[in-house]
Coordinates of C-alpha atoms in Angstrom, one line a residue:
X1 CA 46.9 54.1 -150.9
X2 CA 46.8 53.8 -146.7
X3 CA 47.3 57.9 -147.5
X4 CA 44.0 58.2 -149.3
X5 CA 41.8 55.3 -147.6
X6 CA 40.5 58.0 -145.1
X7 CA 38.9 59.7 -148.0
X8 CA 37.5 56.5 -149.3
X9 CA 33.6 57.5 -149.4
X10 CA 32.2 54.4 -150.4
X11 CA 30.5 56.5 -153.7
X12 CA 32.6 54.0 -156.0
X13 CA 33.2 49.8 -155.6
X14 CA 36.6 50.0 -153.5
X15 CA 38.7 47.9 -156.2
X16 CA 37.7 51.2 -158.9
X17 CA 38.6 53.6 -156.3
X18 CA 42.1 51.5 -155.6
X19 CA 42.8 51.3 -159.3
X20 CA 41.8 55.4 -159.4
X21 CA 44.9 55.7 -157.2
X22 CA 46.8 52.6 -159.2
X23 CA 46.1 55.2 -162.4
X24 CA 46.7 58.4 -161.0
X25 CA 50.3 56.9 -159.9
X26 CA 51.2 55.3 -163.2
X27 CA 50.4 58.9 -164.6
X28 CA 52.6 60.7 -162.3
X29 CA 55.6 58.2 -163.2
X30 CA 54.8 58.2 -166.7
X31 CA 55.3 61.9 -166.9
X32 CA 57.9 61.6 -164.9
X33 CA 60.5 59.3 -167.0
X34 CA 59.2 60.9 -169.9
X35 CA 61.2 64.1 -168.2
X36 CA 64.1 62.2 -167.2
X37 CA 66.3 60.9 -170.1
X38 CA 68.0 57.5 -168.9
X39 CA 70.6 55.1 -170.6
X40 CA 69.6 52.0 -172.0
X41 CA 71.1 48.7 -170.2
X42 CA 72.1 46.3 -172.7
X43 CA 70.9 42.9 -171.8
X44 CA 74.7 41.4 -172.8
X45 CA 75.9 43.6 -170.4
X46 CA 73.9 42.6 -166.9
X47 CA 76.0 39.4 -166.1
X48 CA 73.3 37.7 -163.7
X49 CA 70.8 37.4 -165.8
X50 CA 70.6 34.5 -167.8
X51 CA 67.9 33.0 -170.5
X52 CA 66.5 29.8 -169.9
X53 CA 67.7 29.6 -174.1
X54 CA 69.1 31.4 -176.3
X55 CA 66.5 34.1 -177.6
X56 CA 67.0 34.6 -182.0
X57 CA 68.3 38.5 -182.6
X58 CA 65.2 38.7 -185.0
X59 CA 62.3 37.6 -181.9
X60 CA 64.4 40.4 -179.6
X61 CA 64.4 43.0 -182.7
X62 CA 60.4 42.2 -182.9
X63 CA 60.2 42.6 -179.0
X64 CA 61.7 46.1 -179.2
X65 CA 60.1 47.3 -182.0
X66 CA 56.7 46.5 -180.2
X67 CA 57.5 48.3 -177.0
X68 CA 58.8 51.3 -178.9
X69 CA 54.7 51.0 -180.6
X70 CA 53.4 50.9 -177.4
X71 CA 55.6 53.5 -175.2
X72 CA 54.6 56.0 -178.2
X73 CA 51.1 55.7 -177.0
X74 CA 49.4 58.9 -175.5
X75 CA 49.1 57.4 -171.4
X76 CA 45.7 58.0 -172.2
X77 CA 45.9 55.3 -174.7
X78 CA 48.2 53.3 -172.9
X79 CA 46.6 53.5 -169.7
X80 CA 43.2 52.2 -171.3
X81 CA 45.0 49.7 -173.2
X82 CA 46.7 47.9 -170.6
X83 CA 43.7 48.1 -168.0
X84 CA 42.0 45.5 -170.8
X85 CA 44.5 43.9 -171.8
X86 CA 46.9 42.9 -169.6
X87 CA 44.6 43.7 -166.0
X88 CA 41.9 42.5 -167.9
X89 CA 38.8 44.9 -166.7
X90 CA 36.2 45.3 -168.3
X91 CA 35.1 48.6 -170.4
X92 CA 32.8 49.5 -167.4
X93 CA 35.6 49.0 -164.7
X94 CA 38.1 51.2 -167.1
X95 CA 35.4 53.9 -167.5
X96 CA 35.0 53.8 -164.1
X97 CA 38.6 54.2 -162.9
X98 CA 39.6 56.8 -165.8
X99 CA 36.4 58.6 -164.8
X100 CA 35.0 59.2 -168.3
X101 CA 32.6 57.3 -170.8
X102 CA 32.3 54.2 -171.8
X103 CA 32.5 55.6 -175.2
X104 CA 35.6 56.9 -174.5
X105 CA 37.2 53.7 -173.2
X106 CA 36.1 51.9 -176.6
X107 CA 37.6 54.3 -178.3
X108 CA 40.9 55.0 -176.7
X109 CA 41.4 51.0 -176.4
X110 CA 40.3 50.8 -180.5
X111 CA 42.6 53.5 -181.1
X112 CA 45.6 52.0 -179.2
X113 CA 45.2 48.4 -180.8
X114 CA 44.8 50.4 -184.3
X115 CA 48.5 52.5 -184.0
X116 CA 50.7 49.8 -182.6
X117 CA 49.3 47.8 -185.1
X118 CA 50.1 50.4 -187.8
X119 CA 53.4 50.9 -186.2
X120 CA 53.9 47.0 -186.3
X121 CA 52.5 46.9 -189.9
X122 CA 55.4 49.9 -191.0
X123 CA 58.1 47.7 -189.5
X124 CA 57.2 44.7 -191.7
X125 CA 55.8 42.6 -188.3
X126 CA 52.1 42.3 -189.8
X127 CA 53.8 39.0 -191.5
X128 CA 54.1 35.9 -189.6
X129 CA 57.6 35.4 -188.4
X130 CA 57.8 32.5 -191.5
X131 CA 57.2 35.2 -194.0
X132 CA 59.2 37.7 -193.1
X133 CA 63.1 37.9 -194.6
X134 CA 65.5 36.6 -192.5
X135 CA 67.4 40.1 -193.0
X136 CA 65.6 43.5 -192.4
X137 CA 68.0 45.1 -195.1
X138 CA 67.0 42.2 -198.0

């Protein structure tokens, strides 16, 4: 950012042009790790890290199965999904810092809620955790 604030031309509120950059950088990264092939770190296996309690195989199955719904996402999807929902702009703000409409944002945020929800829905999470079998393979 302290690279780009000399070409900060006032045109846009400064907190959309600082989340333009915030975007732009996600992007690059995104791309990048989806080039770059890693191995997984088992959470058994990192010996500092310790739970407050013990966490039930099923709620860390359910975790997993989420973030795999949600790392599927297109980053346009994602990018739009998590600038609502977790930064919590508003649809203006997100058309604003991904530069398109405010049609677009409702439908790339309607769209994103609507696969990880079918995702969820194919792995049997639509249930409460009460419904659902104990055992994935009953």
């Amino acid at each position: 950012m302290h690279r780009a604030l000399p070409r900060f031309d006032h045109r846009s509120l400064f907190t959309t042009w600082l989340f333009q950059i915030a975007k732009n950088r996600l992007v690059d990264e995104l791309r990048f790790r989806e080039r770059r092939i890693r191995p997984s770190v088992e959470l058994d296996s990192v010996r500092s890290l310790r739970l407050a309690s013990p966490v039930p195989p099923q709620a860390t199955e359910d975790m997993d199965i989420l973030w795999r719904a949600i790392g599927a996402l297109s980053p346009d999807l994602k990018m739009a999904r998590v600038l609502r929902d977790v930064i919590g702009l508003s649809y203006a703000e997100i058309a604003d810092s991904l530069e398109t409409t405010l049609a677009a944002v409702k439908w790339r945020i309607y769209a994103a809620r609507e696969t990880v929800a079918a995702e969820l829905t194919r792995e049997g999470l639509d249930r409460p955790v009460s419904a659902r079998p104990a055992d994935r393979g009953a």
